[in-house]
Coordinates of C-alpha atoms in Angstrom, one line a residue:
X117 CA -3.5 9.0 -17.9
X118 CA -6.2 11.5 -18.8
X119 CA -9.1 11.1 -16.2
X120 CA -12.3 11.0 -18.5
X121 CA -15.3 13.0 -17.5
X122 CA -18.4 10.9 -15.9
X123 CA -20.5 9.5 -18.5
X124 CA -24.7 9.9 -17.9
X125 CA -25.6 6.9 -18.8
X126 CA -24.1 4.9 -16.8
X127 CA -25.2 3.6 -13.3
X128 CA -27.9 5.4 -11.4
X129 CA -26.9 7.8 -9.3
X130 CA -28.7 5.6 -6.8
X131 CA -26.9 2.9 -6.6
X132 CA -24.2 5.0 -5.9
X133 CA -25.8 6.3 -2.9
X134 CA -26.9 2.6 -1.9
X135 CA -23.5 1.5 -1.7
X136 CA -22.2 4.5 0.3
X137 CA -24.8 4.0 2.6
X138 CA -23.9 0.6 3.6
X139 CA -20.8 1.1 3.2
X140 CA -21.1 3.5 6.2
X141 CA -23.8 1.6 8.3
X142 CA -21.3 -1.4 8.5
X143 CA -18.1 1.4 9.6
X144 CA -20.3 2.5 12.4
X145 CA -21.8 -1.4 13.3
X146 CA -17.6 -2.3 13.6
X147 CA -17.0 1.0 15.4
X148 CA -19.4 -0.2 18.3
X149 CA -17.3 -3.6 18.5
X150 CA -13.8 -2.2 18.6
X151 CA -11.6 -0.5 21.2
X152 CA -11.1 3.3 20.1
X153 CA -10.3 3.9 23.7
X154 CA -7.1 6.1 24.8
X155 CA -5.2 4.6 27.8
X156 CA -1.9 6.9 28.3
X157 CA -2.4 8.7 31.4
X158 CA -1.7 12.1 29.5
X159 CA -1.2 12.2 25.8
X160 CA -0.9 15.9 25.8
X161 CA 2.1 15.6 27.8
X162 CA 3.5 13.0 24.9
X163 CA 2.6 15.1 22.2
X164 CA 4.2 17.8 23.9
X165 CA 7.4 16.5 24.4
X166 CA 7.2 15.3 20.5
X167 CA 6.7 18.5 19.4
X168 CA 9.0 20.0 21.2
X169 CA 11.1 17.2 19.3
X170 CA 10.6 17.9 16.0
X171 CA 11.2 21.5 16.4
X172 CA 14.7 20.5 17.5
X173 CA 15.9 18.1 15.6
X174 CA 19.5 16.4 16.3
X175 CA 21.8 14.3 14.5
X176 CA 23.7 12.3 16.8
X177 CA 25.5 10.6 14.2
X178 CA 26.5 12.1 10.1
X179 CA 27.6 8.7 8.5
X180 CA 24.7 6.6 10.5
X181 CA 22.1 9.2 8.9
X182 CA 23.7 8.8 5.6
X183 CA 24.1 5.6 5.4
X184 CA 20.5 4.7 6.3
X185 CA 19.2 7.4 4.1
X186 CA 21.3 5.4 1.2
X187 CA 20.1 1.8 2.2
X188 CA 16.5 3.1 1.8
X189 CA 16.8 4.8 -1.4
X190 CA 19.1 1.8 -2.8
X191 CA 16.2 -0.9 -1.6
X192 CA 13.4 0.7 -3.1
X193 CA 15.3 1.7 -6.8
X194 CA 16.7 -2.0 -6.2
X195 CA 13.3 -3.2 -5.9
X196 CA 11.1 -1.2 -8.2
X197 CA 13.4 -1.9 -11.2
X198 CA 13.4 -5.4 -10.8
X199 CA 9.5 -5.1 -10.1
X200 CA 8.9 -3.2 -13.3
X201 CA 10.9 -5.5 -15.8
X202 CA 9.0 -8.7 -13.7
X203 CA 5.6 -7.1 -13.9
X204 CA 6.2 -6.1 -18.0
X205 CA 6.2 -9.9 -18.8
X206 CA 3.9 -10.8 -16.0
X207 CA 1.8 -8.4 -17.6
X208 CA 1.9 -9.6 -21.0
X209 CA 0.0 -12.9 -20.1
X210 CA -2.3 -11.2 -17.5
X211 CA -5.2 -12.2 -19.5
X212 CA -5.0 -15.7 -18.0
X213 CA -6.3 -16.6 -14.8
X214 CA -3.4 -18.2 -13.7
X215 CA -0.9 -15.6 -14.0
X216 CA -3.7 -13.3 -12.7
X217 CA -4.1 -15.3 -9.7
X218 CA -0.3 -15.1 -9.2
X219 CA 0.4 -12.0 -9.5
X220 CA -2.5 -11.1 -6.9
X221 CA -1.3 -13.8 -4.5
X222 CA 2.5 -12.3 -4.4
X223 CA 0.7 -8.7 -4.0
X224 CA -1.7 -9.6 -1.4
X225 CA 1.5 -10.4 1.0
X226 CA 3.1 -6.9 2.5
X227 CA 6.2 -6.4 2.3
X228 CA 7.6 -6.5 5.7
X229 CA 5.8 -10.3 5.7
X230 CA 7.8 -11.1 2.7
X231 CA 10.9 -9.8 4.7
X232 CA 9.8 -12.1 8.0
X233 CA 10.0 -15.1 5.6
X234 CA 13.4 -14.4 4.0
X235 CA 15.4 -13.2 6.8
X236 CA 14.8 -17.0 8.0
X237 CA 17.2 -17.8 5.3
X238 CA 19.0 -15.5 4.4
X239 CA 19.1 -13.1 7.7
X240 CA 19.6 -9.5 7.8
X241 CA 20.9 -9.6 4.5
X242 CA 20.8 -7.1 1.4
X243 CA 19.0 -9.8 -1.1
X244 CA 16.5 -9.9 1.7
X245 CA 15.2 -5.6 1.5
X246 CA 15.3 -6.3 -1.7
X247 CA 12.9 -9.5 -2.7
X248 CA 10.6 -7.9 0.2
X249 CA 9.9 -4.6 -2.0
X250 CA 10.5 -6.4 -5.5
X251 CA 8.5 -9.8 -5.1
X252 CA 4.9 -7.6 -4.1
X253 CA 5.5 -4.5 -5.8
X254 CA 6.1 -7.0 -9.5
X255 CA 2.3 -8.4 -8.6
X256 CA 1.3 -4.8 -8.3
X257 CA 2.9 -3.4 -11.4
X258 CA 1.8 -6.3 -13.1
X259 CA -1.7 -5.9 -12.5
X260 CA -1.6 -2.2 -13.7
X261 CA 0.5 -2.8 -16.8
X262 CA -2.3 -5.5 -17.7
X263 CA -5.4 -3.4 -17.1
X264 CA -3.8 -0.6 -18.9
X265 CA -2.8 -2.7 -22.2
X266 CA -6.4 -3.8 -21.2
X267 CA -8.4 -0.7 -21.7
X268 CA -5.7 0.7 -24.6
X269 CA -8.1 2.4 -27.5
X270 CA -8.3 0.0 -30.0
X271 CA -8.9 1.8 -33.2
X272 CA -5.2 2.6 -33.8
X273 CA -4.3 -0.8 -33.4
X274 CA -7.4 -1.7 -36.1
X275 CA -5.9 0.9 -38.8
X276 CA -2.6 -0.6 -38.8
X277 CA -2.0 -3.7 -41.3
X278 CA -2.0 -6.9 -39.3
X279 CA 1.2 -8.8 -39.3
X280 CA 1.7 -12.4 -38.4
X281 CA 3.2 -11.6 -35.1
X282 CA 0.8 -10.2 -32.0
X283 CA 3.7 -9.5 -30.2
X284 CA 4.8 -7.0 -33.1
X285 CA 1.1 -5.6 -33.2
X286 CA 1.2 -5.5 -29.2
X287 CA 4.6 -2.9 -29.3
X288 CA 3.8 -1.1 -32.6
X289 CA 0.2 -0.2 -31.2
X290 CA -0.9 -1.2 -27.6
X291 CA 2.4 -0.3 -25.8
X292 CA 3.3 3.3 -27.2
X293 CA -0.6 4.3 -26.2
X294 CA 0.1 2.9 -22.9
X295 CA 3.6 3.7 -21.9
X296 CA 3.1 7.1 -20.3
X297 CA 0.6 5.8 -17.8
X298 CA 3.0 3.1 -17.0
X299 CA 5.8 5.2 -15.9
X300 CA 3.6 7.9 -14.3
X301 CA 2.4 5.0 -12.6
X302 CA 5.7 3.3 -11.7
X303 CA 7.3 6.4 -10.6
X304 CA 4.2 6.9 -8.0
X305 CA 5.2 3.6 -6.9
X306 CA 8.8 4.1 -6.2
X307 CA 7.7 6.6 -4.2
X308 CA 5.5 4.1 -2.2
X309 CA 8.8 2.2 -2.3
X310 CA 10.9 4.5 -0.5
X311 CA 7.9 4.6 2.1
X312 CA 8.3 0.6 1.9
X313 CA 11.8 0.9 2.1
X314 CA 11.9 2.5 5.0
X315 CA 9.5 0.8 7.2
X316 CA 11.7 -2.5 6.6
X317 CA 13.6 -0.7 9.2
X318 CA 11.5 -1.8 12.1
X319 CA 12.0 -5.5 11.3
X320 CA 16.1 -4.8 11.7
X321 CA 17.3 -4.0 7.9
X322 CA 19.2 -0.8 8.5
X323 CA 17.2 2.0 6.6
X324 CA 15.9 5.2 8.4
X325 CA 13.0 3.1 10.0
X326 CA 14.9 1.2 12.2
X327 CA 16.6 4.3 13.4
X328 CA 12.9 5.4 13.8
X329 CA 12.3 2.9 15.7
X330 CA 14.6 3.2 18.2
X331 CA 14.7 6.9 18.7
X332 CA 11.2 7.1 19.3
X333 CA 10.7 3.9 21.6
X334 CA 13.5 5.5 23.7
X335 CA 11.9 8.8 23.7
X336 CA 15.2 10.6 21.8
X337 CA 12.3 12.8 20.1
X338 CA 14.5 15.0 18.8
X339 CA 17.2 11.9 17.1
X340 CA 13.9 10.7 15.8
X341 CA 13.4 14.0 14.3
X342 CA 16.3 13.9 12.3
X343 CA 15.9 10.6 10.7
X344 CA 12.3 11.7 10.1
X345 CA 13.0 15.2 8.6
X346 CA 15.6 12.7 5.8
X347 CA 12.9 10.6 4.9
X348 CA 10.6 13.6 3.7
X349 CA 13.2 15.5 2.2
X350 CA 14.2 12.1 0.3
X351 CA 10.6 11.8 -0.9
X352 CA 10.1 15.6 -1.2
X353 CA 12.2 16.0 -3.8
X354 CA 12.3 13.2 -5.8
X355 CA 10.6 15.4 -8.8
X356 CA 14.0 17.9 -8.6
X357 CA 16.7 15.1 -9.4
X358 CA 15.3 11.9 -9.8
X359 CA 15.2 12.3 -14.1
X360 CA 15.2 9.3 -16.4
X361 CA 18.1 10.5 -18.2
X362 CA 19.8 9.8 -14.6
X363 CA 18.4 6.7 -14.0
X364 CA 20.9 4.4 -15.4
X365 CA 23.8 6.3 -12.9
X366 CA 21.8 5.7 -10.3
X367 CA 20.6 2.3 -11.1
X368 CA 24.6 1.5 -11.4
X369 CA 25.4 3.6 -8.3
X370 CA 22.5 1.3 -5.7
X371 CA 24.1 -1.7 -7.4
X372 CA 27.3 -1.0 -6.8
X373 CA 26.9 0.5 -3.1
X374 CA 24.9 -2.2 -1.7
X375 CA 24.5 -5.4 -3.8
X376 CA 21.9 -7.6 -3.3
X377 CA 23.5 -10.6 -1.7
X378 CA 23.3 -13.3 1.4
X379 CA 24.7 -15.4 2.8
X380 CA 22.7 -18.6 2.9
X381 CA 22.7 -22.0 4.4
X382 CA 21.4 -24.5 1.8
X383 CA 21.0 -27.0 4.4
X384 CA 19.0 -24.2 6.7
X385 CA 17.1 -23.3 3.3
X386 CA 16.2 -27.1 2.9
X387 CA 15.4 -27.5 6.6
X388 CA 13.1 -24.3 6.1
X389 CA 11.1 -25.6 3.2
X390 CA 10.9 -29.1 3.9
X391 CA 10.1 -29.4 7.7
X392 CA 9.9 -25.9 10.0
X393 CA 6.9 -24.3 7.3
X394 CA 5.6 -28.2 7.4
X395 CA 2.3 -28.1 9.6
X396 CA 3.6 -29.6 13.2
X397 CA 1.2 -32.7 13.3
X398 CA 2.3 -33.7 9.6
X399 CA 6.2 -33.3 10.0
X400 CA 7.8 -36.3 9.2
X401 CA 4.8 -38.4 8.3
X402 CA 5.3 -40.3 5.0
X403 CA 1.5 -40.4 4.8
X404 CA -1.6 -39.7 6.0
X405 CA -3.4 -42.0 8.0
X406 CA -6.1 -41.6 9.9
X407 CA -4.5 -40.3 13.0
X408 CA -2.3 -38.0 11.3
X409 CA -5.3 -36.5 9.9
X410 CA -7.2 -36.2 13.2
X411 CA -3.5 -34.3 14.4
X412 CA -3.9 -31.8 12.2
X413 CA -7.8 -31.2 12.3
X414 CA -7.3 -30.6 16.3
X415 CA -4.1 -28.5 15.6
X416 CA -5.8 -26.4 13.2
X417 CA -9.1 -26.0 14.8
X418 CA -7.0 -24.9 17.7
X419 CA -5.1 -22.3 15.6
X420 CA -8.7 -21.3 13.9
X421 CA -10.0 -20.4 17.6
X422 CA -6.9 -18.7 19.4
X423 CA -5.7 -17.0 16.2
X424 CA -7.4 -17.1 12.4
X425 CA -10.8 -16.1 13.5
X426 CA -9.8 -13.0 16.0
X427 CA -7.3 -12.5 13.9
X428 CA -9.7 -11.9 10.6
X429 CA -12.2 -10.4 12.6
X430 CA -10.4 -7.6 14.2
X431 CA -8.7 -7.0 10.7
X432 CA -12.4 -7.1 9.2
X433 CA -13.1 -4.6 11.2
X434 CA -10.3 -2.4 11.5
X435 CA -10.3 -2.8 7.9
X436 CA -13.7 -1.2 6.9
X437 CA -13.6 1.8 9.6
X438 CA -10.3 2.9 8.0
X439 CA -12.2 2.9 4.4
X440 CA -15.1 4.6 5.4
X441 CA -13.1 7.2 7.7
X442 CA -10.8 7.3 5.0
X443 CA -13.1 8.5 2.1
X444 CA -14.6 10.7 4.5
X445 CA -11.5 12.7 5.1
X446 CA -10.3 12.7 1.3
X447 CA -13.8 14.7 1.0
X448 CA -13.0 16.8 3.5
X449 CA -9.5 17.7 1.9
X450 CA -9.8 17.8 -1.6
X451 CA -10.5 21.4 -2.0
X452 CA -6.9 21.8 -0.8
X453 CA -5.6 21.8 -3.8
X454 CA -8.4 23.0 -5.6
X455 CA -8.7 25.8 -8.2
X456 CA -12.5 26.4 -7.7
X457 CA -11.8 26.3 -3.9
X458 CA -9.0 28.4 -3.7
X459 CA -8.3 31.0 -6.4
X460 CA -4.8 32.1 -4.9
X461 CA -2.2 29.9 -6.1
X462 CA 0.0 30.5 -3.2
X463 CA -2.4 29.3 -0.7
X464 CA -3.4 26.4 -2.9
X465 CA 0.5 25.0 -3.0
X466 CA 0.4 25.4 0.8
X467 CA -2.7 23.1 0.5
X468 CA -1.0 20.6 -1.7
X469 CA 1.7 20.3 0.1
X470 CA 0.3 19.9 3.4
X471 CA -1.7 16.6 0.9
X472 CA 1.5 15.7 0.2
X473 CA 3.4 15.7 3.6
X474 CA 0.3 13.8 4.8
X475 CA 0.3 11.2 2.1
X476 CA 4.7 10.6 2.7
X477 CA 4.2 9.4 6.2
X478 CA 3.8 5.4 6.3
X479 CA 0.7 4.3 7.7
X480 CA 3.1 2.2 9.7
X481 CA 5.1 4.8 11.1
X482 CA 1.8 7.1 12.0
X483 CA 0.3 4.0 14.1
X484 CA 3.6 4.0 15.6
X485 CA 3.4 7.7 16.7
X486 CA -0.3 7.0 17.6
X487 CA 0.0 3.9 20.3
X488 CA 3.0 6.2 22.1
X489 CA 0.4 8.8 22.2
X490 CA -3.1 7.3 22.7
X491 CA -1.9 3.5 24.0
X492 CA -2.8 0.8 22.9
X493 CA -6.1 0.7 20.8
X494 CA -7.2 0.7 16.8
X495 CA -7.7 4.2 17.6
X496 CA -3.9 5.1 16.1
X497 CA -4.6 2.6 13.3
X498 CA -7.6 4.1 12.1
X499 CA -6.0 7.9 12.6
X500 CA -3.0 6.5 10.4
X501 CA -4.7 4.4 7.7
X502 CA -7.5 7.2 7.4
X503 CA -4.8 10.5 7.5
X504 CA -2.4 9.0 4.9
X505 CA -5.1 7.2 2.3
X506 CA -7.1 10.3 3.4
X507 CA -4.8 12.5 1.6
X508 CA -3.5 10.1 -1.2
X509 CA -7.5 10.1 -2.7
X510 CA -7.7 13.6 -1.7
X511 CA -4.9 14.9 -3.6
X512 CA -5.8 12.8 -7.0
X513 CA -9.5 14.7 -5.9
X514 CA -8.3 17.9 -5.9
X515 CA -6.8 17.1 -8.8
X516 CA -9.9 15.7 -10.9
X517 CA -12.2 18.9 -10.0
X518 CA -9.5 20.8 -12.9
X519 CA -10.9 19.4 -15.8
X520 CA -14.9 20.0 -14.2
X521 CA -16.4 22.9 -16.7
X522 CA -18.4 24.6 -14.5
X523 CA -20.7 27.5 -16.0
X524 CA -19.6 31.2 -14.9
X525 CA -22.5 31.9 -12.4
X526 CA -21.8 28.8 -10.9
X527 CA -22.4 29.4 -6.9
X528 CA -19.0 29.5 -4.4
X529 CA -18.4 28.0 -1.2
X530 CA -20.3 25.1 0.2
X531 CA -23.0 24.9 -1.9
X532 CA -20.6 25.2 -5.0
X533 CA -18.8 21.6 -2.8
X534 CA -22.3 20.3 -2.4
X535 CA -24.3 21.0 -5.6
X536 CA -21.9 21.1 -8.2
X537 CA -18.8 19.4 -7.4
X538 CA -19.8 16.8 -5.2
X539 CA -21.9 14.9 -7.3
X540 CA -19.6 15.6 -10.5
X541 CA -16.6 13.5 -9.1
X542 CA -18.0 11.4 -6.6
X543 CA -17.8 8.5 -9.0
X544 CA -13.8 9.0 -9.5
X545 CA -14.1 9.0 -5.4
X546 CA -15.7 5.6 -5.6
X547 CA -13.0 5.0 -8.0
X548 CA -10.4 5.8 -5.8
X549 CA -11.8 4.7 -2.7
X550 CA -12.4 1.4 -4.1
X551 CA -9.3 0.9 -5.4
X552 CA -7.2 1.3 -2.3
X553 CA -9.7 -1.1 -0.5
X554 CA -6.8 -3.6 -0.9
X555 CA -4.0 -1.6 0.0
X556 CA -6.1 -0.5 3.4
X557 CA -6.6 -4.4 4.3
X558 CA -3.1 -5.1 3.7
X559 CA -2.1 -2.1 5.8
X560 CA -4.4 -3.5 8.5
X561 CA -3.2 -6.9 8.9
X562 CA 0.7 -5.5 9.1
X563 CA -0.1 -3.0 12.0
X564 CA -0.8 -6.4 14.3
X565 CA 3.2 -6.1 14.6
X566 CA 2.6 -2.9 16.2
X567 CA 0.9 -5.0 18.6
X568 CA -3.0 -4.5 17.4
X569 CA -4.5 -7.5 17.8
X570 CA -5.3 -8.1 13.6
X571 CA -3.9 -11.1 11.7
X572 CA -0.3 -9.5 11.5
X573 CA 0.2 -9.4 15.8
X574 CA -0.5 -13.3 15.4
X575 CA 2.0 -13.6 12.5
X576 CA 5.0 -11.2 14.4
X577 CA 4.5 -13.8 17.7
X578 CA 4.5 -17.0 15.3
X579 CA 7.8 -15.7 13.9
X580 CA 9.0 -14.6 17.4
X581 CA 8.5 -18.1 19.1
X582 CA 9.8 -19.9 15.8
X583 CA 6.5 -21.0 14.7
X584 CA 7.4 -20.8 11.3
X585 CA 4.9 -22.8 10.1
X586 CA 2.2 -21.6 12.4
X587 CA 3.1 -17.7 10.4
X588 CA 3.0 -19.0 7.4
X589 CA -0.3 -20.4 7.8
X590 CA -1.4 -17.4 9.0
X591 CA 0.0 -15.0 5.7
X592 CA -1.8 -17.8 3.7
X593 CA -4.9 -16.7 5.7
X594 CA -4.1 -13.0 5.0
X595 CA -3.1 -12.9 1.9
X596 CA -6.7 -14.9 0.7
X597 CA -8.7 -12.0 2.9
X598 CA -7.2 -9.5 0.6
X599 CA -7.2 -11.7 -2.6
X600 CA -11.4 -12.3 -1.7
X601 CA -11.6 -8.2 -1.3
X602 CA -9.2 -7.1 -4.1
X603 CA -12.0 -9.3 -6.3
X604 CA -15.4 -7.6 -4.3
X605 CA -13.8 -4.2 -5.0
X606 CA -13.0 -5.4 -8.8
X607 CA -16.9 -5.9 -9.0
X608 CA -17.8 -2.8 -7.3
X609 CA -16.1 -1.1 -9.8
X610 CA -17.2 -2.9 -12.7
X611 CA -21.0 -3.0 -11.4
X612 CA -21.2 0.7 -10.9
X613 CA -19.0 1.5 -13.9
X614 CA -16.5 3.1 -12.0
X615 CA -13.1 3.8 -13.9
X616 CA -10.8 0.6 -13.6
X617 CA -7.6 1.9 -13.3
X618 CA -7.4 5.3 -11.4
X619 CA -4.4 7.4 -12.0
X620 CA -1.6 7.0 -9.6
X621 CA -3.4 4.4 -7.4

């Protein structure tokens, strides 16, 4: 998608300095109530010994390497195809509410909570990596399919003769305009997939994250080194072989090598549905009296106290210092992979792909890294969320500043950043930033697993003490937190006039 040039008349620059003031005002108010503070006796000596790791990597085992490297890449082709086809039609009635409010509730839940709720019926199981990347990633595609058929030019569609069929009109003229953005978009997202694909690892599914996992909780720096060197090269090079004109062999060859099935226990999926997600004060009551009602008031407002509240609070607030520190560093690395910046083009493709590196590593897997260095604190969640988001908005930055026409006496350096580029783009940064509000929050709650006290630790103990339906409350709870800011950040963008649909976001 071509990203358009900022338009004068619309919103005042002011308002676009009002909100990024507040914006940063409330980072730093939640900065003063959280613990940033590092605990490991020496995190030197930890990052020493995972340097000294990664600069010897070993494989301890050829086929377990493979075959993990496979699993990943078959669950996220697996689960982006059926994504894509599920989002086209989603997408094609995504100017009602309800299949709008739909596809955001299915998004709102991350994956590796989708993958909680289906290993409880149908266990460690193919069909399981595979519903967790498709079901969220359809809600996701769906909402950019719609908002691009959305925001299609309309004048070729108004020269054509009209026919008695809109679905005719709708692939004659809305979906040729709009079917490069959709796969640019969708293969960004397969990408994210693989990321996705991988982190299922740490809930047991055996792709390169649960390898991860267990290489680096041992300390086996150097096994983990391995396993993490695969996962880069696997996304690294996706551009060098991963062609459309392959994409049916390899569609056949995932589907062949690991299809999705379970094996499941109808009377266990029954049990599931109709009793374990069941609130505990209302499980076999045939109706609600009075008491029964009083139950469940105490049992919730006992679950609102321990849990919900701290639970939304902490993710709040780990939430909006992420955004904030993220947007800060995407500022601070866009000229990277700038032209104006840096004339040589050798040292600009080092810049990209140090953007690139950074944006590959899963938030997850960072925070993971982070607590074994710095302990226990959202000090590694804010690092991770803020380095990888940092340099996904950075990169599309970097970017944006090639189609700025600057005159030839233009000034270099910072006050070229300052005076001319700055204030040029920072609408597309808004853009941007605003836009992976969402995916920040969701990121946010899922690090709880890691054991950060946000809505997602809560859900991992629910599911770890079979409090099914004390989790599922609890995702309920999550997914409506980033339902209510995926909306705020919908106005943002639409108050200030900020592009709706970013490229590759």
């Amino acid at each position: 998608m071509a990203l358009s040039a900022p338009n004068s008349t619309n919103t005042s620059a002011s308002a676009l300095r009002n909100i990024s003031f507040w914006f940063a005002v409330s980072a730093l108010i939640c900065l003063l109530l959280v613990d940033i503070d590092i605990s490991t006796a020496d995190p030197w000596a930890e990052l020493g010994l995972m340097t000294a790791g990664a600069l010897s990597p070993s494989v301890w085992s050829w086929p377990t390497l493979l075959s993990s490297l496979a699993n990943t890449f078959a669950f996220a082709l697996q689960g982006v195809t059926i994504a894509a086809i599920a989002g086209f039609f989603l997408a094609l009635g995504y100017r009602f509410t309800l299949v709008r409010a739909f596809c955001a509730f299915i998004r709102s839940i991350h994956e590796l909570f989708w993958a909680l709720l289906f290993m409880q019926v149908a266990g460690l199981s193919s069909l399981t990596g595979l519903m967790a990347i498709a079901i969220p990633y359809a809600g996701t595609l769906a909402k950019i399919y719609g908002e691009l058929f959305e925001e299609v030019d309309p004048a070729p569609a108004n020269n054509l003769p009209r026919t008695p069929s809109k679905l005719s009109d709708f692939f004659y003229s809305v979906l040729p305009l709009a079917w490069r953005s959709m796969a640019t978009y969708t293969s960004y997202r397969f990408e994210c997939a693989i990321r996705s694909s991988a982190i299922l690892g740490f809930v047991g599914l055996p792709t390169l994250g649960f390898h991860l996992e267990t290489a680096l909780s041992d300390g086996h720096y150097s096994d983990a080194a391995a396993f993490f060197y695969a996962l880069l090269l696997l996304i690294g090079t996706l551009r060098l072989w991963l062609h459309k004109r392959l994409m049916p062999i390899y569609l056949v060859a995932v589907f062949y090598y690991l299809p999705p099935q379970a094996t499941i226990s109808w009377q266990l999926l029954v049990r599931f549905v109709t009793e374990d997600i069941v609130p505990a004060p209302l499980r076999g009551q045939a109706f609600l009296s009075g008491e029964t009602i009083n139950n469940f008031a105490q049992w919730f407002n006992l679950l609102w106290q321990q849990q919900v509240w701290p639970g939304l609070v902490n993710t709040v607030l780990l939430g909006q210092i992420s955004l904030v520190f993220t947007g800060l560093l995407a500022l601070a690395l866009l000229p990277l992979n700038s032209s104006l910046f840096i004339q040589r083009r050798w040292k600009r493709g080092i810049g990209d792909s140090i953007l690139i590196l950074l944006r590959t590593l899963p938030e997850y897997l960072l925070a993971f890294i982070g607590l074994l260095i710095l302990g226990p604190s959202m000090l590694p969640a804010i690092l991770a969320l803020g380095i990888h988001n940092g340099a996904i908005i950075g990169h599309l930055l970097g970017r944006y500043t090639e189609e700025l026409n600057l005159r030839a006496d233009a000034s270099r350096g910072v006050t070229l950043y300052f005076y001319e580029v700055l204030p040029r783009i920072y609408r597309q940064f808004l853009a941007f930033l605003f836009y992976r509000w969402e995916v920040i929050l969701r990121e946010t709650a899922i690090l709880g697993i890691l054991g950060i006290a946000t809505l997602g630790f809560y859900i991992d103990s629910a599911f770890e003490t079979f409090r099914f339906d004390v989790a599922l409350l609890l995702i309920l709870v999550s997914a409506a937190l980033n339902i209510s800011v995926d909306q705020f950040a919908r106005y943002l963008r639409q108050r200030l006039q900020l592009k709706t649909v970013p490229e590759s976001l």
